[in-house]
Amino acid sequence: MNSASKERQFIPVRFALLTVSDSRGLDQDESGQQLADRINKAGHTVVERQIIPDERQAIASQLRDWAGHETIDAVITSGGTGLTGRDVTVEAHRDIYEKEIDAFASVFAAVSVEIIGPSAIQSRACGGVALGTYFFALPGSPGACRDAWDRILAPQFDYRTRPCNLVEIMPRLDEHLRRK
């Protein structure tokens, strides 16, 4: 199990949040608001927050705009990870990934099984990296966003977490691009 190191200082991370929905505006975006509140409470910053319709090209375009952006370290999307025809967020994410964080889906599924049982198979949550930026696609339910943040992403975006965390490798995410 991970633990926080007292020798390390907290390093804030800059997040962009994207809600994928055909029907919600910012005032009805419970999942996005919950993520924003939790991110800020943890000491990080939400630098961008948008809502976009369930359109693969539009989602991928927004993710590409945020990839490698100098003021964004990580992007979290909520919505569009299910099994229906309009659920295209995962495909849009994979359109831009250089590397997929395969274990995120497994860990998210394990956390979800504890909470919602076998219904967890209906989520296609995923994570990846592009141009030195982390990307995570979460289901649109507030509970799923809460669980993903509290149980997985909050500790991984805390530099004090040992034995390892996502913050400590951020400076090396795009090293392959600098070697060319």
Tab-separated table of N, CA and C in Angstrom:
chain	number	residue	atom	x	y	z
A	1	MET	N	0.827	-1.187	0.000
A	1	MET	CA	0.000	0.000	0.000
A	1	MET	C	0.872	1.250	0.000
A	2	ASN	N	0.438	2.271	-0.671
A	2	ASN	CA	1.183	3.527	-0.726
A	2	ASN	C	1.052	4.291	0.583
A	3	SER	N	2.034	5.107	0.861
A	3	SER	CA	1.973	5.986	2.023
A	3	SER	C	2.614	7.313	1.666
A	4	ALA	N	2.307	8.337	2.445
A	4	ALA	CA	2.854	9.668	2.191
A	4	ALA	C	4.188	9.818	2.911
A	5	SER	N	5.144	10.366	2.200
A	5	SER	CA	6.468	10.588	2.752
A	5	SER	C	6.533	11.959	3.410
A	6	LYS	N	7.025	11.994	4.640
A	6	LYS	CA	7.150	13.269	5.357
A	6	LYS	C	8.360	14.078	4.866
A	7	GLU	N	9.288	13.421	4.140
A	7	GLU	CA	10.472	14.125	3.652
A	7	GLU	C	10.196	14.941	2.398
A	8	ARG	N	9.098	14.687	1.729
A	8	ARG	CA	8.806	15.369	0.467
A	8	ARG	C	7.774	16.480	0.662
A	9	GLN	N	7.951	17.532	-0.121
A	9	GLN	CA	7.004	18.644	-0.116
A	9	GLN	C	5.946	18.421	-1.202
A	10	PHE	N	4.742	18.835	-0.941
A	10	PHE	CA	3.656	18.734	-1.912
A	10	PHE	C	3.967	19.588	-3.135
A	11	ILE	N	3.688	19.076	-4.336
A	11	ILE	CA	3.847	19.815	-5.586
A	11	ILE	C	2.474	19.913	-6.247
A	12	PRO	N	1.926	21.113	-6.410
A	12	PRO	CA	0.608	21.234	-7.048
A	12	PRO	C	0.656	20.913	-8.540
A	13	VAL	N	-0.410	20.295	-9.024
A	13	VAL	CA	-0.552	19.904	-10.420
A	13	VAL	C	-1.675	20.737	-11.032
A	14	ARG	N	-1.530	21.077	-12.316
A	14	ARG	CA	-2.530	21.898	-13.022
A	14	ARG	C	-3.393	20.990	-13.899
A	15	PHE	N	-4.693	21.018	-13.653
A	15	PHE	CA	-5.642	20.141	-14.328
A	15	PHE	C	-6.561	20.903	-15.266
A	16	ALA	N	-6.959	20.220	-16.336
A	16	ALA	CA	-8.069	20.655	-17.188
A	16	ALA	C	-9.147	19.587	-17.060
A	17	LEU	N	-10.398	20.018	-16.976
A	17	LEU	CA	-11.530	19.101	-16.845
A	17	LEU	C	-12.443	19.252	-18.048
A	18	LEU	N	-12.821	18.129	-18.626
A	18	LEU	CA	-13.718	18.124	-19.775
A	18	LEU	C	-14.870	17.169	-19.492
A	19	THR	N	-16.083	17.702	-19.484
A	19	THR	CA	-17.273	16.867	-19.339
A	19	THR	C	-17.831	16.615	-20.725
A	20	VAL	N	-18.093	15.353	-21.013
A	20	VAL	CA	-18.653	14.968	-22.309
A	20	VAL	C	-20.139	14.705	-22.107
A	21	SER	N	-20.962	15.569	-22.716
A	21	SER	CA	-22.409	15.439	-22.544
A	21	SER	C	-23.135	16.194	-23.642
A	22	ASP	N	-24.210	15.596	-24.120
A	22	ASP	CA	-25.082	16.270	-25.080
A	22	ASP	C	-26.147	17.106	-24.382
A	23	SER	N	-26.329	16.904	-23.087
A	23	SER	CA	-27.486	17.508	-22.418
A	23	SER	C	-27.169	18.400	-21.232
A	24	ARG	N	-25.959	18.402	-20.716
A	24	ARG	CA	-25.650	19.174	-19.513
A	24	ARG	C	-24.893	20.449	-19.823
A	25	GLY	N	-25.162	21.460	-19.000
A	25	GLY	CA	-24.366	22.679	-18.989
A	25	GLY	C	-23.540	22.689	-17.719
A	26	LEU	N	-22.686	23.693	-17.537
A	26	LEU	CA	-21.834	23.759	-16.344
A	26	LEU	C	-22.646	23.745	-15.053
A	27	ASP	N	-23.822	24.393	-15.063
A	27	ASP	CA	-24.628	24.447	-13.841
A	27	ASP	C	-25.226	23.093	-13.466
A	28	GLN	N	-25.309	22.140	-14.390
A	28	GLN	CA	-25.819	20.801	-14.080
A	28	GLN	C	-24.699	19.753	-14.053
A	29	ASP	N	-23.471	20.165	-14.143
A	29	ASP	CA	-22.345	19.238	-14.242
A	29	ASP	C	-21.859	18.818	-12.859
A	30	GLU	N	-22.586	17.891	-12.243
A	30	GLU	CA	-22.257	17.413	-10.904
A	30	GLU	C	-20.886	16.737	-10.848
A	31	SER	N	-20.605	15.898	-11.843
A	31	SER	CA	-19.332	15.171	-11.850
A	31	SER	C	-18.147	16.119	-12.016
A	32	GLY	N	-18.251	17.035	-12.960
A	32	GLY	CA	-17.175	17.999	-13.173
A	32	GLY	C	-16.958	18.881	-11.955
A	33	GLN	N	-18.051	19.298	-11.327
A	33	GLN	CA	-17.934	20.137	-10.131
A	33	GLN	C	-17.305	19.361	-8.979
A	34	GLN	N	-17.712	18.105	-8.842
A	34	GLN	CA	-17.146	17.270	-7.787
A	34	GLN	C	-15.635	17.101	-7.981
A	35	LEU	N	-15.226	16.844	-9.217
A	35	LEU	CA	-13.789	16.735	-9.502
A	35	LEU	C	-13.068	18.052	-9.221
A	36	ALA	N	-13.640	19.155	-9.687
A	36	ALA	CA	-13.013	20.465	-9.460
A	36	ALA	C	-12.850	20.728	-7.966
A	37	ASP	N	-13.894	20.461	-7.193
A	37	ASP	CA	-13.833	20.687	-5.740
A	37	ASP	C	-12.758	19.820	-5.092
A	38	ARG	N	-12.681	18.559	-5.473
A	38	ARG	CA	-11.703	17.642	-4.877
A	38	ARG	C	-10.271	18.020	-5.284
A	39	ILE	N	-10.090	18.381	-6.536
A	39	ILE	CA	-8.768	18.786	-7.019
A	39	ILE	C	-8.289	20.022	-6.261
A	40	ASN	N	-9.150	21.012	-6.149
A	40	ASN	CA	-8.779	22.234	-5.427
A	40	ASN	C	-8.527	21.962	-3.946
A	41	LYS	N	-9.370	21.141	-3.336
A	41	LYS	CA	-9.202	20.818	-1.917
A	41	LYS	C	-7.870	20.106	-1.667
A	42	ALA	N	-7.423	19.321	-2.637
A	42	ALA	CA	-6.144	18.608	-2.505
A	42	ALA	C	-4.942	19.535	-2.665
A	43	GLY	N	-5.175	20.793	-3.093
A	43	GLY	CA	-4.075	21.747	-3.251
A	43	GLY	C	-3.622	21.950	-4.685
A	44	HIS	N	-4.308	21.292	-5.616
A	44	HIS	CA	-4.003	21.449	-7.035
A	44	HIS	C	-4.857	22.591	-7.606
A	45	THR	N	-4.743	22.814	-8.919
A	45	THR	CA	-5.470	23.891	-9.575
A	45	THR	C	-6.203	23.367	-10.804
A	46	VAL	N	-7.436	23.825	-10.982
A	46	VAL	CA	-8.172	23.567	-12.220
A	46	VAL	C	-8.003	24.811	-13.082
A	47	VAL	N	-7.273	24.681	-14.192
A	47	VAL	CA	-6.973	25.835	-15.040
A	47	VAL	C	-7.931	25.967	-16.221
A	48	GLU	N	-8.607	24.879	-16.573
A	48	GLU	CA	-9.583	24.883	-17.671
A	48	GLU	C	-10.717	23.946	-17.290
A	49	ARG	N	-11.934	24.326	-17.698
A	49	ARG	CA	-13.081	23.434	-17.504
A	49	ARG	C	-14.080	23.701	-18.617
A	50	GLN	N	-14.430	22.635	-19.346
A	50	GLN	CA	-15.352	22.777	-20.467
A	50	GLN	C	-16.314	21.608	-20.524
A	51	ILE	N	-17.403	21.824	-21.259
A	51	ILE	CA	-18.350	20.764	-21.605
A	51	ILE	C	-18.403	20.702	-23.114
A	52	ILE	N	-18.403	19.467	-23.631
A	52	ILE	CA	-18.392	19.262	-25.075
A	52	ILE	C	-19.354	18.115	-25.406
A	53	PRO	N	-20.010	18.167	-26.555
A	53	PRO	CA	-20.929	17.075	-26.911
A	53	PRO	C	-20.200	15.760	-27.207
A	54	ASP	N	-20.957	14.674	-27.194
A	54	ASP	CA	-20.439	13.336	-27.474
A	54	ASP	C	-20.113	13.182	-28.955
A	55	GLU	N	-19.064	13.836	-29.394
A	55	GLU	CA	-18.611	13.752	-30.784
A	55	GLU	C	-17.116	13.447	-30.760
A	56	ARG	N	-16.743	12.316	-31.300
A	56	ARG	CA	-15.357	11.832	-31.219
A	56	ARG	C	-14.345	12.864	-31.703
A	57	GLN	N	-14.564	13.436	-32.873
A	57	GLN	CA	-13.594	14.396	-33.420
A	57	GLN	C	-13.472	15.641	-32.542
A	58	ALA	N	-14.599	16.124	-32.026
A	58	ALA	CA	-14.569	17.312	-31.169
A	58	ALA	C	-13.839	17.023	-29.865
A	59	ILE	N	-14.082	15.856	-29.290
A	59	ILE	CA	-13.401	15.479	-28.047
A	59	ILE	C	-11.896	15.354	-28.307
A	60	ALA	N	-11.525	14.616	-29.338
A	60	ALA	CA	-10.100	14.424	-29.656
A	60	ALA	C	-9.421	15.762	-29.936
A	61	SER	N	-10.117	16.654	-30.628
A	61	SER	CA	-9.556	17.969	-30.932
A	61	SER	C	-9.265	18.750	-29.652
A	62	GLN	N	-10.209	18.735	-28.714
A	62	GLN	CA	-9.995	19.444	-27.448
A	62	GLN	C	-8.849	18.808	-26.675
A	63	LEU	N	-8.788	17.494	-26.639
A	63	LEU	CA	-7.694	16.822	-25.938
A	63	LEU	C	-6.350	17.161	-26.577
A	64	ARG	N	-6.296	17.194	-27.904
A	64	ARG	CA	-5.050	17.571	-28.594
A	64	ARG	C	-4.640	19.006	-28.241
A	65	ASP	N	-5.621	19.905	-28.153
A	65	ASP	CA	-5.316	21.295	-27.788
A	65	ASP	C	-4.675	21.377	-26.408
A	66	TRP	N	-5.114	20.525	-25.503
A	66	TRP	CA	-4.586	20.545	-24.146
A	66	TRP	C	-3.298	19.745	-23.996
A	67	ALA	N	-3.035	18.803	-24.887
A	67	ALA	CA	-1.819	17.985	-24.804
A	67	ALA	C	-0.598	18.877	-25.007
A	68	GLY	N	0.339	18.790	-24.088
A	68	GLY	CA	1.561	19.567	-24.203
A	68	GLY	C	1.400	21.052	-23.927
A	69	HIS	N	0.206	21.471	-23.523
A	69	HIS	CA	-0.016	22.889	-23.210
A	69	HIS	C	0.812	23.261	-21.986
A	70	GLU	N	1.475	24.388	-22.044
A	70	GLU	CA	2.409	24.755	-20.972
A	70	GLU	C	1.760	24.978	-19.613
A	71	THR	N	0.439	25.186	-19.558
A	71	THR	CA	-0.216	25.418	-18.261
A	71	THR	C	-1.062	24.229	-17.800
A	72	ILE	N	-0.984	23.093	-18.500
A	72	ILE	CA	-1.799	21.927	-18.143
A	72	ILE	C	-0.898	20.705	-17.989
A	73	ASP	N	-0.988	20.070	-16.817
A	73	ASP	CA	-0.220	18.859	-16.551
A	73	ASP	C	-1.045	17.593	-16.757
A	74	ALA	N	-2.352	17.687	-16.500
A	74	ALA	CA	-3.210	16.510	-16.568
A	74	ALA	C	-4.618	16.919	-16.976
A	75	VAL	N	-5.283	16.021	-17.693
A	75	VAL	CA	-6.651	16.246	-18.160
A	75	VAL	C	-7.501	15.083	-17.673
A	76	ILE	N	-8.648	15.417	-17.106
A	76	ILE	CA	-9.610	14.390	-16.709
A	76	ILE	C	-10.912	14.672	-17.436
A	77	THR	N	-11.417	13.658	-18.120
A	77	THR	CA	-12.725	13.775	-18.750
A	77	THR	C	-13.711	12.927	-17.961
A	78	SER	N	-14.963	13.362	-17.972
A	78	SER	CA	-16.024	12.555	-17.364
A	78	SER	C	-17.150	12.421	-18.376
A	79	GLY	N	-17.648	11.190	-18.494
A	79	GLY	CA	-18.741	10.910	-19.414
A	79	GLY	C	-18.262	10.265	-20.697
A	80	GLY	N	-19.162	9.492	-21.295
A	80	GLY	CA	-18.886	8.887	-22.592
A	80	GLY	C	-18.014	7.656	-22.564
A	81	THR	N	-17.917	6.982	-21.402
A	81	THR	CA	-17.068	5.786	-21.310
A	81	THR	C	-17.879	4.493	-21.297
A	82	GLY	N	-19.166	4.593	-21.523
A	82	GLY	CA	-20.028	3.407	-21.460
A	82	GLY	C	-20.033	2.615	-22.756
A	83	LEU	N	-21.107	1.868	-22.949
A	83	LEU	CA	-21.186	0.914	-24.049
A	83	LEU	C	-22.130	1.323	-25.170
A	84	THR	N	-22.829	2.433	-25.024
A	84	THR	CA	-23.808	2.802	-26.043
A	84	THR	C	-23.135	3.456	-27.245
A	85	GLY	N	-23.894	3.626	-28.301
A	85	GLY	CA	-23.366	4.177	-29.546
A	85	GLY	C	-22.795	5.577	-29.417
A	86	ARG	N	-23.336	6.388	-28.512
A	86	ARG	CA	-22.853	7.762	-28.339
A	86	ARG	C	-21.624	7.839	-27.431
A	87	ASP	N	-21.246	6.747	-26.801
A	87	ASP	CA	-20.107	6.738	-25.886
A	87	ASP	C	-18.805	6.588	-26.674
A	88	VAL	N	-18.185	7.731	-27.000
A	88	VAL	CA	-16.993	7.721	-27.850
A	88	VAL	C	-15.777	8.395	-27.193
A	89	THR	N	-15.884	8.688	-25.909
A	89	THR	CA	-14.783	9.368	-25.227
A	89	THR	C	-13.513	8.519	-25.212
A	90	VAL	N	-13.659	7.243	-24.963
A	90	VAL	CA	-12.481	6.363	-24.910
A	90	VAL	C	-11.785	6.330	-26.269
A	91	GLU	N	-12.552	6.231	-27.333
A	91	GLU	CA	-11.955	6.221	-28.675
A	91	GLU	C	-11.237	7.545	-28.953
A	92	ALA	N	-11.830	8.664	-28.528
A	92	ALA	CA	-11.189	9.970	-28.716
A	92	ALA	C	-9.887	10.055	-27.921
A	93	HIS	N	-9.899	9.535	-26.700
A	93	HIS	CA	-8.668	9.505	-25.911
A	93	HIS	C	-7.595	8.706	-26.645
A	94	ARG	N	-7.956	7.528	-27.083
A	94	ARG	CA	-6.966	6.650	-27.716
A	94	ARG	C	-6.474	7.214	-29.045
A	95	ASP	N	-7.253	8.095	-29.662
A	95	ASP	CA	-6.799	8.772	-30.885
A	95	ASP	C	-5.563	9.634	-30.631
A	96	ILE	N	-5.403	10.111	-29.398
A	96	ILE	CA	-4.301	11.041	-29.126
A	96	ILE	C	-3.178	10.451	-28.277
A	97	TYR	N	-3.403	9.319	-27.629
A	97	TYR	CA	-2.388	8.745	-26.732
A	97	TYR	C	-1.111	8.368	-27.475
A	98	GLU	N	0.020	8.671	-26.849
A	98	GLU	CA	1.305	8.113	-27.256
A	98	GLU	C	1.525	6.794	-26.515
A	99	LYS	N	1.110	6.785	-25.251
A	99	LYS	CA	1.204	5.584	-24.417
A	99	LYS	C	-0.062	5.486	-23.585
A	100	GLU	N	-0.577	4.276	-23.474
A	100	GLU	CA	-1.743	4.058	-22.621
A	100	GLU	C	-1.276	3.601	-21.245
A	101	ILE	N	-1.958	4.057	-20.223
A	101	ILE	CA	-1.693	3.621	-18.845
A	101	ILE	C	-2.652	2.465	-18.578
A	102	ASP	N	-2.285	1.289	-19.052
A	102	ASP	CA	-3.166	0.123	-19.020
A	102	ASP	C	-3.674	-0.207	-17.616
A	103	ALA	N	-2.819	-0.102	-16.633
A	103	ALA	CA	-3.197	-0.495	-15.278
A	103	ALA	C	-4.281	0.403	-14.684
A	104	PHE	N	-4.446	1.618	-15.195
A	104	PHE	CA	-5.493	2.485	-14.650
A	104	PHE	C	-6.859	1.826	-14.800
A	105	ALA	N	-7.141	1.268	-15.976
A	105	ALA	CA	-8.440	0.621	-16.198
A	105	ALA	C	-8.634	-0.540	-15.223
A	106	SER	N	-7.579	-1.302	-14.991
A	106	SER	CA	-7.664	-2.447	-14.073
A	106	SER	C	-7.892	-1.998	-12.635
A	107	VAL	N	-7.149	-0.999	-12.209
A	107	VAL	CA	-7.298	-0.510	-10.836
A	107	VAL	C	-8.675	0.130	-10.658
A	108	PHE	N	-9.119	0.897	-11.660
A	108	PHE	CA	-10.452	1.497	-11.582
A	108	PHE	C	-11.519	0.409	-11.496
A	109	ALA	N	-11.377	-0.644	-12.289
A	109	ALA	CA	-12.336	-1.749	-12.244
A	109	ALA	C	-12.339	-2.410	-10.870
A	110	ALA	N	-11.164	-2.612	-10.287
A	110	ALA	CA	-11.087	-3.233	-8.959
A	110	ALA	C	-11.782	-2.373	-7.904
A	111	VAL	N	-11.544	-1.071	-7.951
A	111	VAL	CA	-12.209	-0.157	-7.023
A	111	VAL	C	-13.726	-0.197	-7.241
A	112	SER	N	-14.138	-0.186	-8.506
A	112	SER	CA	-15.560	-0.183	-8.833
A	112	SER	C	-16.259	-1.462	-8.387
A	113	VAL	N	-15.602	-2.598	-8.534
A	113	VAL	CA	-16.204	-3.866	-8.117
A	113	VAL	C	-16.503	-3.842	-6.621
A	114	GLU	N	-15.609	-3.256	-5.839
A	114	GLU	CA	-15.844	-3.144	-4.390
A	114	GLU	C	-17.125	-2.363	-4.094
A	115	ILE	N	-17.457	-1.410	-4.952
A	115	ILE	CA	-18.552	-0.489	-4.673
A	115	ILE	C	-19.847	-0.878	-5.390
A	116	ILE	N	-19.747	-1.228	-6.678
A	116	ILE	CA	-20.975	-1.508	-7.440
A	116	ILE	C	-21.057	-2.947	-7.948
A	117	GLY	N	-20.117	-3.779	-7.550
A	117	GLY	CA	-20.159	-5.188	-7.927
A	117	GLY	C	-19.913	-5.398	-9.407
A	118	PRO	N	-20.547	-6.439	-9.969
A	118	PRO	CA	-20.270	-6.785	-11.356
A	118	PRO	C	-20.732	-5.740	-12.378
A	119	SER	N	-21.504	-4.761	-11.973
A	119	SER	CA	-21.867	-3.679	-12.894
A	119	SER	C	-20.644	-2.907	-13.363
A	120	ALA	N	-19.523	-3.085	-12.676
A	120	ALA	CA	-18.280	-2.411	-13.051
A	120	ALA	C	-17.826	-2.765	-14.459
A	121	ILE	N	-18.291	-3.890	-15.011
A	121	ILE	CA	-17.862	-4.269	-16.358
A	121	ILE	C	-18.361	-3.299	-17.421
A	122	GLN	N	-19.313	-2.441	-17.078
A	122	GLN	CA	-19.890	-1.528	-18.064
A	122	GLN	C	-19.061	-0.271	-18.278
A	123	SER	N	-18.007	-0.084	-17.512
A	123	SER	CA	-17.153	1.095	-17.674
A	123	SER	C	-15.933	0.769	-18.518
A	124	ARG	N	-15.561	1.731	-19.354
A	124	ARG	CA	-14.332	1.601	-20.142
A	124	ARG	C	-13.351	2.707	-19.767
A	125	ALA	N	-13.279	3.043	-18.502
A	125	ALA	CA	-12.355	4.086	-18.048
A	125	ALA	C	-10.952	3.761	-18.547
A	126	CYS	N	-10.208	4.808	-18.895
A	126	CYS	CA	-8.853	4.581	-19.420
A	126	CYS	C	-7.959	5.763	-19.066
A	127	GLY	N	-6.664	5.565	-19.252
A	127	GLY	CA	-5.694	6.622	-19.015
A	127	GLY	C	-4.558	6.516	-20.012
A	128	GLY	N	-3.896	7.633	-20.244
A	128	GLY	CA	-2.779	7.638	-21.169
A	128	GLY	C	-1.959	8.905	-21.049
A	129	VAL	N	-0.949	8.996	-21.906
A	129	VAL	CA	-0.044	10.140	-21.934
A	129	VAL	C	0.117	10.598	-23.381
A	130	ALA	N	0.128	11.901	-23.569
A	130	ALA	CA	0.422	12.491	-24.879
A	130	ALA	C	1.118	13.828	-24.663
A	131	LEU	N	2.215	14.025	-25.355
A	131	LEU	CA	2.997	15.271	-25.297
A	131	LEU	C	3.272	15.720	-23.862
A	132	GLY	N	3.613	14.758	-23.002
A	132	GLY	CA	3.965	15.081	-21.625
A	132	GLY	C	2.791	15.412	-20.731
A	133	THR	N	1.580	15.138	-21.163
A	133	THR	CA	0.366	15.432	-20.397
A	133	THR	C	-0.341	14.125	-20.080
A	134	TYR	N	-0.812	13.986	-18.836
A	134	TYR	CA	-1.609	12.823	-18.450
A	134	TYR	C	-3.057	13.033	-18.866
A	135	PHE	N	-3.710	11.942	-19.266
A	135	PHE	CA	-5.127	11.961	-19.627
A	135	PHE	C	-5.831	10.794	-18.945
A	136	PHE	N	-6.996	11.079	-18.359
A	136	PHE	CA	-7.814	10.038	-17.743
A	136	PHE	C	-9.262	10.240	-18.144
A	137	ALA	N	-9.903	9.170	-18.615
A	137	ALA	CA	-11.317	9.192	-18.986
A	137	ALA	C	-12.099	8.435	-17.921
A	138	LEU	N	-13.006	9.149	-17.256
A	138	LEU	CA	-13.826	8.569	-16.192
A	138	LEU	C	-15.284	8.505	-16.625
A	139	PRO	N	-16.050	7.604	-16.049
A	139	PRO	CA	-17.492	7.608	-16.310
A	139	PRO	C	-18.111	8.935	-15.858
A	140	GLY	N	-19.316	9.184	-16.311
A	140	GLY	CA	-19.973	10.442	-15.997
A	140	GLY	C	-20.680	10.486	-14.657
A	141	SER	N	-20.755	9.395	-13.953
A	141	SER	CA	-21.472	9.409	-12.675
A	141	SER	C	-20.627	10.088	-11.605
A	142	PRO	N	-21.265	10.905	-10.753
A	142	PRO	CA	-20.517	11.554	-9.673
A	142	PRO	C	-19.820	10.551	-8.762
A	143	GLY	N	-20.467	9.418	-8.495
A	143	GLY	CA	-19.854	8.404	-7.634
A	143	GLY	C	-18.583	7.838	-8.236
A	144	ALA	N	-18.609	7.561	-9.528
A	144	ALA	CA	-17.421	7.024	-10.199
A	144	ALA	C	-16.289	8.048	-10.197
A	145	CYS	N	-16.611	9.320	-10.418
A	145	CYS	CA	-15.585	10.376	-10.392
A	145	CYS	C	-15.004	10.518	-8.993
A	146	ARG	N	-15.867	10.479	-7.983
A	146	ARG	CA	-15.405	10.566	-6.591
A	146	ARG	C	-14.462	9.406	-6.274
A	147	ASP	N	-14.889	8.187	-6.630
A	147	ASP	CA	-14.088	7.006	-6.310
A	147	ASP	C	-12.748	7.027	-7.049
A	148	ALA	N	-12.763	7.389	-8.325
A	148	ALA	CA	-11.520	7.452	-9.099
A	148	ALA	C	-10.565	8.480	-8.509
A	149	TRP	N	-11.091	9.655	-8.159
A	149	TRP	CA	-10.216	10.678	-7.585
A	149	TRP	C	-9.703	10.253	-6.209
A	150	ASP	N	-10.622	9.911	-5.318
A	150	ASP	CA	-10.238	9.633	-3.935
A	150	ASP	C	-9.330	8.412	-3.803
A	151	ARG	N	-9.609	7.378	-4.550
A	151	ARG	CA	-8.921	6.100	-4.340
A	151	ARG	C	-7.710	5.898	-5.253
A	152	ILE	N	-7.671	6.598	-6.400
A	152	ILE	CA	-6.586	6.350	-7.358
A	152	ILE	C	-5.816	7.623	-7.693
A	153	LEU	N	-6.527	8.612	-8.235
A	153	LEU	CA	-5.832	9.786	-8.778
A	153	LEU	C	-5.266	10.702	-7.700
A	154	ALA	N	-5.984	10.946	-6.612
A	154	ALA	CA	-5.458	11.833	-5.562
A	154	ALA	C	-4.120	11.328	-5.027
A	155	PRO	N	-3.998	10.051	-4.649
A	155	PRO	CA	-2.684	9.607	-4.182
A	155	PRO	C	-1.619	9.619	-5.276
A	156	GLN	N	-1.997	9.329	-6.511
A	156	GLN	CA	-1.014	9.300	-7.585
A	156	GLN	C	-0.569	10.694	-8.014
A	157	PHE	N	-1.399	11.698	-7.776
A	157	PHE	CA	-0.998	13.077	-8.078
A	157	PHE	C	-0.481	13.807	-6.834
A	158	ASP	N	-0.078	13.047	-5.831
A	158	ASP	CA	0.543	13.609	-4.634
A	158	ASP	C	2.000	13.166	-4.624
A	159	TYR	N	2.898	14.111	-4.794
A	159	TYR	CA	4.331	13.830	-4.879
A	159	TYR	C	4.858	13.112	-3.633
A	160	ARG	N	4.147	13.254	-2.533
A	160	ARG	CA	4.584	12.626	-1.285
A	160	ARG	C	4.262	11.133	-1.229
A	161	THR	N	3.445	10.635	-2.153
A	161	THR	CA	3.057	9.225	-2.144
A	161	THR	C	4.251	8.347	-2.494
A	162	ARG	N	4.484	7.337	-1.661
A	162	ARG	CA	5.553	6.364	-1.866
A	162	ARG	C	4.944	4.991	-1.976
A	163	PRO	N	5.450	4.068	-2.756
A	163	PRO	CA	6.784	4.097	-3.308
A	163	PRO	C	6.915	4.913	-4.589
A	164	CYS	N	5.844	5.208	-5.292
A	164	CYS	CA	5.980	6.004	-6.504
A	164	CYS	C	4.662	6.716	-6.805
A	165	ASN	N	4.740	7.730	-7.670
A	165	ASN	CA	3.563	8.518	-8.015
A	165	ASN	C	3.761	9.109	-9.407
A	166	LEU	N	2.696	9.663	-9.953
A	166	LEU	CA	2.757	10.223	-11.304
A	166	LEU	C	3.500	11.555	-11.364
A	167	VAL	N	3.529	12.292	-10.278
A	167	VAL	CA	4.174	13.609	-10.280
A	167	VAL	C	5.683	13.485	-10.465
A	168	GLU	N	6.280	12.505	-9.816
A	168	GLU	CA	7.746	12.395	-9.886
A	168	GLU	C	8.265	12.056	-11.276
A	169	ILE	N	7.434	11.477	-12.137
A	169	ILE	CA	7.912	11.177	-13.494
A	169	ILE	C	7.452	12.199	-14.529
A	170	MET	N	6.703	13.206	-14.107
A	170	MET	CA	6.237	14.227	-15.053
A	170	MET	C	7.363	14.855	-15.870
A	171	PRO	N	8.495	15.202	-15.285
A	171	PRO	CA	9.554	15.833	-16.088
A	171	PRO	C	10.105	14.936	-17.198
A	172	ARG	N	9.879	13.625	-17.105
A	172	ARG	CA	10.433	12.698	-18.092
A	172	ARG	C	9.395	12.178	-19.086
A	173	LEU	N	8.155	12.626	-19.000
A	173	LEU	CA	7.103	12.091	-19.869
A	173	LEU	C	7.360	12.327	-21.352
A	174	ASP	N	7.979	13.440	-21.661
A	174	ASP	CA	8.214	13.749	-23.079
A	174	ASP	C	9.693	13.703	-23.457
A	175	GLU	N	10.502	12.995	-22.683
A	175	GLU	CA	11.937	12.954	-22.967
A	175	GLU	C	12.237	12.345	-24.331
A	176	HIS	N	11.405	11.441	-24.814
A	176	HIS	CA	11.630	10.841	-26.132
A	176	HIS	C	11.493	11.890	-27.253
A	177	LEU	N	10.706	12.906	-27.026
A	177	LEU	CA	10.544	13.967	-28.019
A	177	LEU	C	11.752	14.891	-28.053
A	178	ARG	N	12.404	15.074	-26.926
A	178	ARG	CA	13.566	15.969	-26.843
A	178	ARG	C	14.818	15.339	-27.415
A	179	ARG	N	14.847	14.026	-27.540
A	179	ARG	CA	16.038	13.334	-28.035
A	179	ARG	C	16.165	13.395	-29.536
A	180	LYS	N	15.132	13.745	-30.243
A	180	LYS	CA	15.163	13.729	-31.710
A	180	LYS	C	16.094	14.761	-32.260
